[in-house]
PDB file of C-alpha atoms in Angstrom:
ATOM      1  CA  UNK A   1      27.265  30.010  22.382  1.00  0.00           C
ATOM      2  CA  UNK A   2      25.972  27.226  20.100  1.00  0.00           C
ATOM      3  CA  UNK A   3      28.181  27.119  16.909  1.00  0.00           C
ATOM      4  CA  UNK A   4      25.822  25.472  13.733  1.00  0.00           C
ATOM      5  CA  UNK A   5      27.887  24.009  11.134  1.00  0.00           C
ATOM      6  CA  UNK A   6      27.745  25.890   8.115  1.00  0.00           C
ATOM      7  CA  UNK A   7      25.600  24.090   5.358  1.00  0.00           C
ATOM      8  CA  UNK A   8      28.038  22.793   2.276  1.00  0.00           C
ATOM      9  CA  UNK A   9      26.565  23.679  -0.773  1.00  0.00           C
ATOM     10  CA  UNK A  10      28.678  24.282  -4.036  1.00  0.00           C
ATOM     11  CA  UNK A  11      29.100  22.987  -7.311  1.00  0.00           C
ATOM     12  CA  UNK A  12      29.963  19.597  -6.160  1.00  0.00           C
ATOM     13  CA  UNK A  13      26.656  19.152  -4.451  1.00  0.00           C
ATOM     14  CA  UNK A  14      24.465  15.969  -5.223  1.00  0.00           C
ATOM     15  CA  UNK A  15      20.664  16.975  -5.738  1.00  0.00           C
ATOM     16  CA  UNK A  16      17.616  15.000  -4.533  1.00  0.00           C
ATOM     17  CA  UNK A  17      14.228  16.260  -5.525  1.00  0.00           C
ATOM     18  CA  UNK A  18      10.998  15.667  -3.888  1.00  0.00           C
ATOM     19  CA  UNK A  19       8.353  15.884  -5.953  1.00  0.00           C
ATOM     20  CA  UNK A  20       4.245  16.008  -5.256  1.00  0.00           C
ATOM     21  CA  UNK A  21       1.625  18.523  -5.961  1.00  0.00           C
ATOM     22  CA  UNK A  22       0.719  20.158  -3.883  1.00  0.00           C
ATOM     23  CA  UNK A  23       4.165  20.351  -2.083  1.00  0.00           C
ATOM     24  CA  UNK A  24       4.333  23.069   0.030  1.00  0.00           C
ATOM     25  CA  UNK A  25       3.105  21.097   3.038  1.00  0.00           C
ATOM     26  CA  UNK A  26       6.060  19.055   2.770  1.00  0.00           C
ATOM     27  CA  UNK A  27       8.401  19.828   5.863  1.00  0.00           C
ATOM     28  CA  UNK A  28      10.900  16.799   4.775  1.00  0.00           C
ATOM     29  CA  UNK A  29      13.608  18.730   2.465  1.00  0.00           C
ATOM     30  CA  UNK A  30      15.503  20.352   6.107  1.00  0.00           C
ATOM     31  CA  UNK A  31      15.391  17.374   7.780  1.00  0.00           C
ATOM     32  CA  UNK A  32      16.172  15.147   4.545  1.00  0.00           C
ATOM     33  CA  UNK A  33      19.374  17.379   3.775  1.00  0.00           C
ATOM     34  CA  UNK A  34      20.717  17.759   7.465  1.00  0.00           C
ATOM     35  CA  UNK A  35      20.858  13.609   7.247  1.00  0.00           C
ATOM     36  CA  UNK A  36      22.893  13.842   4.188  1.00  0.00           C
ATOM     37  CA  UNK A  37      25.433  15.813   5.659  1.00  0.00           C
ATOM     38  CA  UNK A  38      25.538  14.779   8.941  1.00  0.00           C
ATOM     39  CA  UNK A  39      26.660  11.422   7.235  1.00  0.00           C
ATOM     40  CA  UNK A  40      29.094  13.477   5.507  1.00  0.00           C
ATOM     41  CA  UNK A  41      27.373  13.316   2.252  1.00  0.00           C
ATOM     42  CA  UNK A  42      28.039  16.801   0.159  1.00  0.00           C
ATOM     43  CA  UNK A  43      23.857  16.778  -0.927  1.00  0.00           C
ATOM     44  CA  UNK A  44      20.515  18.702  -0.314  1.00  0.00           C
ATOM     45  CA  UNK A  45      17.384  17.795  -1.126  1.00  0.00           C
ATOM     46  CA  UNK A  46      14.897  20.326  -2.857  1.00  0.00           C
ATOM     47  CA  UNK A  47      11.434  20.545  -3.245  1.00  0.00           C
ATOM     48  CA  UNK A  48       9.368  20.054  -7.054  1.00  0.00           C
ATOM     49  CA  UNK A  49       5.599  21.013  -7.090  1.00  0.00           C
ATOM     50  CA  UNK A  50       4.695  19.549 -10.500  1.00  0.00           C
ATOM     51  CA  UNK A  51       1.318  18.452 -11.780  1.00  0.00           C
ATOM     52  CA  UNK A  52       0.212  14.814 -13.189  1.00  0.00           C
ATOM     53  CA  UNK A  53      -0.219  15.700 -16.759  1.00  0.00           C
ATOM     54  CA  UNK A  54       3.745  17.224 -16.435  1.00  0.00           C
ATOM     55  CA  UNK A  55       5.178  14.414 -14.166  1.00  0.00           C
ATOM     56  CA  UNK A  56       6.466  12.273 -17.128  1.00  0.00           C
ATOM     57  CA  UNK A  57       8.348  15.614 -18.881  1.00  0.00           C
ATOM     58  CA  UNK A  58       9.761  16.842 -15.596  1.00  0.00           C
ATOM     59  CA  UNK A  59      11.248  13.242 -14.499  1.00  0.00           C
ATOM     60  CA  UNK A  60      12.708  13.173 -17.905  1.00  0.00           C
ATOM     61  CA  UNK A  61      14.377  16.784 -17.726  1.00  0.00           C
ATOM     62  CA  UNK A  62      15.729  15.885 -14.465  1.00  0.00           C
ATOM     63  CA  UNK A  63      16.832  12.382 -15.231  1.00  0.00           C
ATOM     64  CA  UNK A  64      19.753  14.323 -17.562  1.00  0.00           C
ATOM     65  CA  UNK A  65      20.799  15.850 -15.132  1.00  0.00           C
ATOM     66  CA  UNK A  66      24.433  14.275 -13.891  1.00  0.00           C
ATOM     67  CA  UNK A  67      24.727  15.382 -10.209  1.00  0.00           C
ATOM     68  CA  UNK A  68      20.540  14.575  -9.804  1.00  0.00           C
ATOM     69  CA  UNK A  69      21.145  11.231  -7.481  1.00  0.00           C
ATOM     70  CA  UNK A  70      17.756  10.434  -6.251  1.00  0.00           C
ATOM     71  CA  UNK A  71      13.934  11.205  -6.108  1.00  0.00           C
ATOM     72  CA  UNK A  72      11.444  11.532  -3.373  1.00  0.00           C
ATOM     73  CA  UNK A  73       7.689  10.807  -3.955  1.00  0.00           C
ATOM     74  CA  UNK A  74       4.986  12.147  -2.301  1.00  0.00           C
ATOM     75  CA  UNK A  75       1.319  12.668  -3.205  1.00  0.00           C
ATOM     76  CA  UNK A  76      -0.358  12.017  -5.900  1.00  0.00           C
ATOM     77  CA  UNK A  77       2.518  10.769  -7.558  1.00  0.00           C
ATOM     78  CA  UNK A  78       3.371   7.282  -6.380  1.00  0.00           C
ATOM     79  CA  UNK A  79       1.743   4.991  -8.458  1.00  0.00           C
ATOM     80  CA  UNK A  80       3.424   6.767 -11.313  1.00  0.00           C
ATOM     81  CA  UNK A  81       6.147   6.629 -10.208  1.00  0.00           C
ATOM     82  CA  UNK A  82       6.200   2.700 -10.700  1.00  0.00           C
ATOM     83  CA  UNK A  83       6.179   3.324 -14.472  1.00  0.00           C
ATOM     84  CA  UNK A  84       9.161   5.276 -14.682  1.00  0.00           C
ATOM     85  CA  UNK A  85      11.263   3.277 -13.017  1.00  0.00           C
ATOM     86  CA  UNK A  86      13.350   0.927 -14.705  1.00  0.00           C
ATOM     87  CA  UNK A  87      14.319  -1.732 -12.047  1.00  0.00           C
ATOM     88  CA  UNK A  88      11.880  -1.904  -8.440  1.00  0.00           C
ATOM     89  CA  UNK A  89      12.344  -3.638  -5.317  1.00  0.00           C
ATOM     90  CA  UNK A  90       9.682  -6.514  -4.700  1.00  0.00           C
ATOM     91  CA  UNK A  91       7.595  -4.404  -2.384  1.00  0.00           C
ATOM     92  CA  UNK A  92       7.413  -1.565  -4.868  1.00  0.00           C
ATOM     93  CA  UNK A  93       6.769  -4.398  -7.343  1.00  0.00           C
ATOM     94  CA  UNK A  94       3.982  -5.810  -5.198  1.00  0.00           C
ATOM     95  CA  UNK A  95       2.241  -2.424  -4.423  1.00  0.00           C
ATOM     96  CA  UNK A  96       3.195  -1.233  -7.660  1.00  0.00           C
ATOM     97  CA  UNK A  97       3.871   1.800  -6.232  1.00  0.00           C
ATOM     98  CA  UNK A  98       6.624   4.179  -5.225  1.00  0.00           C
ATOM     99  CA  UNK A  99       8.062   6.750  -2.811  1.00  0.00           C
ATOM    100  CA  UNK A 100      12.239   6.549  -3.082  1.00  0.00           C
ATOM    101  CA  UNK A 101      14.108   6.259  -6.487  1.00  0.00           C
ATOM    102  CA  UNK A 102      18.003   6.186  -6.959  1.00  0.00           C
ATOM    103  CA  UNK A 103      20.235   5.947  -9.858  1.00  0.00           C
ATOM    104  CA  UNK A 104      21.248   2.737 -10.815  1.00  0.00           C
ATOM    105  CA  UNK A 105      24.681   2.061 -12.770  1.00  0.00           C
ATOM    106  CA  UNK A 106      23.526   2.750 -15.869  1.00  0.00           C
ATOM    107  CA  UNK A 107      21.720   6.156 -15.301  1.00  0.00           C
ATOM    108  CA  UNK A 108      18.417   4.372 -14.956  1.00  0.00           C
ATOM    109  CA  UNK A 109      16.203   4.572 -11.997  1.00  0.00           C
ATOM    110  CA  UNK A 110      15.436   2.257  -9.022  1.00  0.00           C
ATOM    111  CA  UNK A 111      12.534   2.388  -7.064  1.00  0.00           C
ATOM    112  CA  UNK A 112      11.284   1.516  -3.673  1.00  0.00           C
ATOM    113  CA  UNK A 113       8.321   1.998  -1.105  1.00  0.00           C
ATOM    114  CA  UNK A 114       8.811   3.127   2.495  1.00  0.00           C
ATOM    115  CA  UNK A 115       5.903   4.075   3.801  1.00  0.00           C
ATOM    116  CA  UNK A 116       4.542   0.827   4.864  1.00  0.00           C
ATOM    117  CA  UNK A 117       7.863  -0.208   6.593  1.00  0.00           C
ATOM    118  CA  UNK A 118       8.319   3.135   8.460  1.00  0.00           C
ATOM    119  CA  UNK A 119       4.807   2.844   9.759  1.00  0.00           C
ATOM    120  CA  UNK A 120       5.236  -0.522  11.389  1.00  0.00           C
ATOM    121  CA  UNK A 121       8.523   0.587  12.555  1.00  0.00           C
ATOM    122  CA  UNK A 122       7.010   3.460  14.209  1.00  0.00           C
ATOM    123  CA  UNK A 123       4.656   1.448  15.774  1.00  0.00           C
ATOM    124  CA  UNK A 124       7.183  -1.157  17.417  1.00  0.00           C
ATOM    125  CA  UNK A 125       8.695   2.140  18.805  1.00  0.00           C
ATOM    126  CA  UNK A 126       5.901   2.870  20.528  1.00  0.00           C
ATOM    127  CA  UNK A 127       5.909  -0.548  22.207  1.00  0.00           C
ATOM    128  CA  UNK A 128       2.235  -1.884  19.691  1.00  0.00           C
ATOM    129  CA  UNK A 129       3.304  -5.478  18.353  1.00  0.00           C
ATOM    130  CA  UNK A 130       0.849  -6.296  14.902  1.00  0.00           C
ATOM    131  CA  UNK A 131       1.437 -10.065  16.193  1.00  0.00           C
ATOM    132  CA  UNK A 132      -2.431 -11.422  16.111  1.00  0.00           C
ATOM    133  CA  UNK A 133      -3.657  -7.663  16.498  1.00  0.00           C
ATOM    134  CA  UNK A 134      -7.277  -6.732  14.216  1.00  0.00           C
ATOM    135  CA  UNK A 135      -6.298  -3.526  12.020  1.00  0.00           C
ATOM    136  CA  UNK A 136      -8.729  -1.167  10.730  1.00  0.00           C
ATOM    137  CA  UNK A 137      -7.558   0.884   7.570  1.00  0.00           C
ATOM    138  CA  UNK A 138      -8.868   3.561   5.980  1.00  0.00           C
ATOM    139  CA  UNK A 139      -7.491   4.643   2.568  1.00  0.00           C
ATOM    140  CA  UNK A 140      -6.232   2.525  -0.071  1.00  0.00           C
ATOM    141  CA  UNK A 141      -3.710   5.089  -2.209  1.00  0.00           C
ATOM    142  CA  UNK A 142      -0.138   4.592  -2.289  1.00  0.00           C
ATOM    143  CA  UNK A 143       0.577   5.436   2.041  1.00  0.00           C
ATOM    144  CA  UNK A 144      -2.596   3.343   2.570  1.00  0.00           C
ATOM    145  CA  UNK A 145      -1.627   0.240   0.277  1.00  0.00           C
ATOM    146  CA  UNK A 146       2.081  -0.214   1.616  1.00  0.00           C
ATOM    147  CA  UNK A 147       0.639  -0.025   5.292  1.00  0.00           C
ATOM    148  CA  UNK A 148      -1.621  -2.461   4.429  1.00  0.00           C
ATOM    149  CA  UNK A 149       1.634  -5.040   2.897  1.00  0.00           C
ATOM    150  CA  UNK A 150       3.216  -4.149   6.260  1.00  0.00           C
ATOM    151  CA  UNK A 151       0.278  -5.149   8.064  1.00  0.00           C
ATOM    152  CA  UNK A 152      -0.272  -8.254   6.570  1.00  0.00           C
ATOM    153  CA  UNK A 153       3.231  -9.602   6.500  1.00  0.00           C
ATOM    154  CA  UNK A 154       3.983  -8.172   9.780  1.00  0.00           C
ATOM    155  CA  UNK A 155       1.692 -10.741  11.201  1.00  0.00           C
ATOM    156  CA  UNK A 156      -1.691  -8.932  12.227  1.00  0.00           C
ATOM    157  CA  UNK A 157      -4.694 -11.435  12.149  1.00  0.00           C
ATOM    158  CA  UNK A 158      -7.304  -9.398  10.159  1.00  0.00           C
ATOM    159  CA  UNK A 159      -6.499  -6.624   7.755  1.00  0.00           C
ATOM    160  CA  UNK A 160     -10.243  -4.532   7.294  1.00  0.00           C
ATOM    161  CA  UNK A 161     -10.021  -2.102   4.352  1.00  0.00           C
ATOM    162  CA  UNK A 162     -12.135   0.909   3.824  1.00  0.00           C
ATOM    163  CA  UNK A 163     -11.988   3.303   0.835  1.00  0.00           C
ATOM    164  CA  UNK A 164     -14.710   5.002  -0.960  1.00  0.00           C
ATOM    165  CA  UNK A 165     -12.991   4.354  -4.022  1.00  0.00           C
ATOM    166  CA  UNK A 166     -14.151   0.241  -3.966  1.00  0.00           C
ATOM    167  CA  UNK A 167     -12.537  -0.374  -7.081  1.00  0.00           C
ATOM    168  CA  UNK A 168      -9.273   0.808  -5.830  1.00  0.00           C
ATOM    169  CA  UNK A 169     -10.347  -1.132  -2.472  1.00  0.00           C
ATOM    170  CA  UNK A 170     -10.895  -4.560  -4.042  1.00  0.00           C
ATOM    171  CA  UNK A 171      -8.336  -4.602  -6.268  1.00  0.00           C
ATOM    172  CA  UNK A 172      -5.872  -3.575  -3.207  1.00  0.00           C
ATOM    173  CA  UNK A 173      -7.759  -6.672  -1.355  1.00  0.00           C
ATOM    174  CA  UNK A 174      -7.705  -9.176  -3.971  1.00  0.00           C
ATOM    175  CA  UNK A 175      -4.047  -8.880  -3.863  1.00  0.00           C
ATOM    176  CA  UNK A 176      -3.318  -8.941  -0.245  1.00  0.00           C
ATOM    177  CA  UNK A 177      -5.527 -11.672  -0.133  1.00  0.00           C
ATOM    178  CA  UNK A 178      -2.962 -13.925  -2.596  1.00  0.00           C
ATOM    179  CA  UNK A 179      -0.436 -13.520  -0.119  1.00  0.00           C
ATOM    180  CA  UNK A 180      -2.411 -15.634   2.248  1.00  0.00           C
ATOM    181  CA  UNK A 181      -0.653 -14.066   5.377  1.00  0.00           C
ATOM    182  CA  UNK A 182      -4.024 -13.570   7.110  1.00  0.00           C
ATOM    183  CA  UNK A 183      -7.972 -12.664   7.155  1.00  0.00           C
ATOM    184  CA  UNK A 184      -8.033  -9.235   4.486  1.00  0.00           C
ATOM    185  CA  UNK A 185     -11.571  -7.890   4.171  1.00  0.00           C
ATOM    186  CA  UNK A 186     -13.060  -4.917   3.526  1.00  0.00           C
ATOM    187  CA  UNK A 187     -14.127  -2.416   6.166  1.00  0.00           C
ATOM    188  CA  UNK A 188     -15.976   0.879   7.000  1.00  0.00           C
ATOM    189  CA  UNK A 189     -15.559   3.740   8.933  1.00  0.00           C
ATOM    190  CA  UNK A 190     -16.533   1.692  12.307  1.00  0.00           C
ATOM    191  CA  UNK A 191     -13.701   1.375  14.399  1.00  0.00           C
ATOM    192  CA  UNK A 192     -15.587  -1.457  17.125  1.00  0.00           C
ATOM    193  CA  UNK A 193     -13.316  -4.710  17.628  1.00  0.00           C
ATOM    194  CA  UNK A 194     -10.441  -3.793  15.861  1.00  0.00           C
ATOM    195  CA  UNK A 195      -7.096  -2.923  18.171  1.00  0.00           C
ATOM    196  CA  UNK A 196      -5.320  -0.717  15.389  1.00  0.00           C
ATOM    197  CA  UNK A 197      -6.886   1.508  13.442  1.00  0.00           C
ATOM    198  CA  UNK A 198      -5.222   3.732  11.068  1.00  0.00           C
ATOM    199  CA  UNK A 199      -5.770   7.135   8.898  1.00  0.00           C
ATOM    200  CA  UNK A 200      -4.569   6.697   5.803  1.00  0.00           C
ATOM    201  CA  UNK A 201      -5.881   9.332   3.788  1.00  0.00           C
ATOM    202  CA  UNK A 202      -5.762  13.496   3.333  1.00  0.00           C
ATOM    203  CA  UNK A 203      -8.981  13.814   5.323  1.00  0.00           C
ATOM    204  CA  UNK A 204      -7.886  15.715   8.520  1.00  0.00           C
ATOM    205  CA  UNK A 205      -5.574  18.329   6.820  1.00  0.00           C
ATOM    206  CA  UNK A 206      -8.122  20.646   6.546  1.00  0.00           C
ATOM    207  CA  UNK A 207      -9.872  23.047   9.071  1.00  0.00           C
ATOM    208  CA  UNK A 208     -13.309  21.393   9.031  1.00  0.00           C
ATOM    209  CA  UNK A 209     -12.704  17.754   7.636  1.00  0.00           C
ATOM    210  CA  UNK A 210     -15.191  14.816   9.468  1.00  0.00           C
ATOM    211  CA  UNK A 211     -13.544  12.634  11.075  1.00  0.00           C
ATOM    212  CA  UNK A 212     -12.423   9.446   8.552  1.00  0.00           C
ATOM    213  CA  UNK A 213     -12.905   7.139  11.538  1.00  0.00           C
ATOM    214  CA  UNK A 214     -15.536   7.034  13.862  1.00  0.00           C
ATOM    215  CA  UNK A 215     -13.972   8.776  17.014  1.00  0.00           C
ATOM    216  CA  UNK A 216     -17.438   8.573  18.890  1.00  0.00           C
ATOM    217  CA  UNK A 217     -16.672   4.306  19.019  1.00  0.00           C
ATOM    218  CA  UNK A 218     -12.791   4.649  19.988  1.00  0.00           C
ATOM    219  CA  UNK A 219     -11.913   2.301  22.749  1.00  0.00           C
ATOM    220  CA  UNK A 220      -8.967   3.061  25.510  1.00  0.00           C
ATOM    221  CA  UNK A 221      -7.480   0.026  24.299  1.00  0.00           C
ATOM    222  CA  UNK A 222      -6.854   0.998  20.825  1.00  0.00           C
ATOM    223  CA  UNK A 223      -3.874   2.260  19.190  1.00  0.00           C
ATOM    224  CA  UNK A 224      -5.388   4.980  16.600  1.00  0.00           C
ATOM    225  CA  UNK A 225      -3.004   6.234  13.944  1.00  0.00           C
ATOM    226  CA  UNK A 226      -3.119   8.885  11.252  1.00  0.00           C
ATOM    227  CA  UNK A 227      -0.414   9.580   8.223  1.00  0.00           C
ATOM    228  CA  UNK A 228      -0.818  12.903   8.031  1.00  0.00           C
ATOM    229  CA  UNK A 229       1.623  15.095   8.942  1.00  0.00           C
ATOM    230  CA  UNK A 230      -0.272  18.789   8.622  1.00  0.00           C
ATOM    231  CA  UNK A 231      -1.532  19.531  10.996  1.00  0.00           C
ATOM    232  CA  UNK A 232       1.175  17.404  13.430  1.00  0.00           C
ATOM    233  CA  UNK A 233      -2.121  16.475  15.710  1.00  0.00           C
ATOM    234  CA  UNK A 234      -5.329  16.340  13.673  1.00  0.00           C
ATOM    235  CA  UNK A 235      -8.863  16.212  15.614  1.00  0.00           C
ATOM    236  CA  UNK A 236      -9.219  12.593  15.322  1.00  0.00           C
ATOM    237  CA  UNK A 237      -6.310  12.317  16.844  1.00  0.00           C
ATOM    238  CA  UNK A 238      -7.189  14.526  19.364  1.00  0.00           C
ATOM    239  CA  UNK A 239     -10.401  12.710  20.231  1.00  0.00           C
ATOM    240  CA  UNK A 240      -8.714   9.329  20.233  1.00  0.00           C
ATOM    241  CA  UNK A 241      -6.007  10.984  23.049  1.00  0.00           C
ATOM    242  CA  UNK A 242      -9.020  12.267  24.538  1.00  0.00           C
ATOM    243  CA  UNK A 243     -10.463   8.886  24.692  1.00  0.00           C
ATOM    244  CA  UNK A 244      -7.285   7.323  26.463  1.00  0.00           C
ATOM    245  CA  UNK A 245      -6.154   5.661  23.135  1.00  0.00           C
ATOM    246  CA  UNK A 246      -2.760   5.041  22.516  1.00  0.00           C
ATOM    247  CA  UNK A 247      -1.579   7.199  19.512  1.00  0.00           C
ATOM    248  CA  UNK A 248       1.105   7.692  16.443  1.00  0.00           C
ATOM    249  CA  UNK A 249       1.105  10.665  14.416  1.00  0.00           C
ATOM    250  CA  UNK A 250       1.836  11.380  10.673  1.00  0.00           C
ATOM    251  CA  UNK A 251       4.908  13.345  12.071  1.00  0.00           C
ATOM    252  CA  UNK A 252       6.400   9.859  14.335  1.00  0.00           C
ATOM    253  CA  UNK A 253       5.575   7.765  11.035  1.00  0.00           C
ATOM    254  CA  UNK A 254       7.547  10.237   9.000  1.00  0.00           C
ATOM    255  CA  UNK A 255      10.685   9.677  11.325  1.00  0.00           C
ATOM    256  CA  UNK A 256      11.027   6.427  10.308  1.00  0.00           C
ATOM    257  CA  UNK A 257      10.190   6.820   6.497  1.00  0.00           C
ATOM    258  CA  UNK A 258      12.890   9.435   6.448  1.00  0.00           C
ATOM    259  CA  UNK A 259      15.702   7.630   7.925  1.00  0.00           C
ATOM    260  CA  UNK A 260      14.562   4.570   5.811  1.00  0.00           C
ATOM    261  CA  UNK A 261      14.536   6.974   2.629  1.00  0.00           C
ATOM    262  CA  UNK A 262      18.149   8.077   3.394  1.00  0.00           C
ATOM    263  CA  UNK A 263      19.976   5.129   3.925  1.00  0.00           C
ATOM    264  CA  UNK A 264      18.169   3.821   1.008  1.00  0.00           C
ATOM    265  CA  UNK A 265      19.051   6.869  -1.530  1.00  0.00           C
ATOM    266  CA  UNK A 266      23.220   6.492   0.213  1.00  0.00           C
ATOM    267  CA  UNK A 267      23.351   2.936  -1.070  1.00  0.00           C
ATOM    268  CA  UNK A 268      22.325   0.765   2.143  1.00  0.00           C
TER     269      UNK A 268
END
């Protein structure tokens, strides 16, 4: 008989929200309150689905809140975020964007940005170095602009960019570019010569969605990823497994985001 250890929750519990809208695709909040108390940590973590134009009013409700210890980010609400954070690490700074906040001293809120970091981590994993690799990205929100950080300063040669907002797109690539780590241009849908390409956007959650990369021009040799987690295999995945292509999933990305997250909102 398997005995499950009873969940602590009581007036002493310490709250984390996650907050996005929509939000019930979301599958973090289990997984996100089992690490808390495996660690030991009396806390749960509870899912917000609250709009843009009430973002601002709800952060400030919760903010009063005394046992409300830390917020997680999810779409569209990361670049937002950045505003309503008082203090940011220098990656959140840089992307000006934001998927982890946690108290600081005063009551305030620090932020931080994990989804770049977890996706390059998820990647070593898998045994794909970035060292001199050619990287194909499509999507330039907040997921798609801290992969593209990671990319850069994890040492890839060429950073391509697609995003059919170009605004959004230049202004991502204009300041990669400053960092002079390596070649950043911007891209298209065309997958040929690159040795990473990556799904960065929503396209793929739904039941009839083209493919946001060109499947038809996938290569054995490439490692094709996608951040979505909704379906946990979408059909460009598919194809690209179907191909022979090495794969990572928005669900083996999330892994590492979460346990990056945690440690983060504990105090590490």
């Amino acid at each position: 008989m398997t005995i499950t250890k009873p969940l602590q929750l009581d007036g002493a519990s310490r709250i984390y929200f996650i907050v996005g809208d929509p939000i019930a695709q979301v599958k973090s909040p289990a997984g996100v309150s089992q690490a808390f108390q495996v660690a030991g940590l009396n806390a749960l973590c509870i899912p917000a689905h609250v709009t843009q134009a009430d973002l601002v009013t709800w952060t400030s409700g919760v903010s009063i809140s005394k046992n409300v210890d830390g917020i997680i980010v999810t779409v569209p609400h990361k670049f937002a975020y950045f505003d309503l954070c008082a203090t940011t690490s220098d990656r959140g700074a840089f992307l000006q964007s934001i998927n982890t906040l946690r108290r600081n001293a005063d009551g305030s809120w620090h932020g931080d940005m994990f989804d770049g970091l977890g996706y390059a981590q998820a990647l070593a994993l898998k045994g794909c170095s970035l060292q001199g690799k050619k990287v194909l990205l499509v999507g330039a929100g907040g997921a798609g602009s801290a992969i593209a950080y990671s990319m850069v300063t994890g040492g890839v040669c060429e950073l391509a960019i697609h995003d059919e907002d170009t605004v959004r797109r230049d202004a991502l690539l204009q300041r990669l570019a400053l960092l002079g780590q390596c070649s950043v241009v911007a891209g298209s849908s065309d997958p040929t010569d690159f040795d990473i390409v990556i799904n960065a956007t929503p396209i793929g959650m739904k039941a009839g969605d083209p493919h946001p990369i060109d499947s038809t021009k996938f290569k054995p040799a490439m490692w094709v990823g996608c951040v979505i987690t909704s379906p946990a295999v979408t059909p460009m995945i598919e194809a690209a497994r179907a191909m022979g292509c090495n794969t990572l999933t928005g669900a083996e990305m999330f892994a590492q985001v979460k346990d990056l997250m945690v440690e983060f909102l504990m105090g590490a």
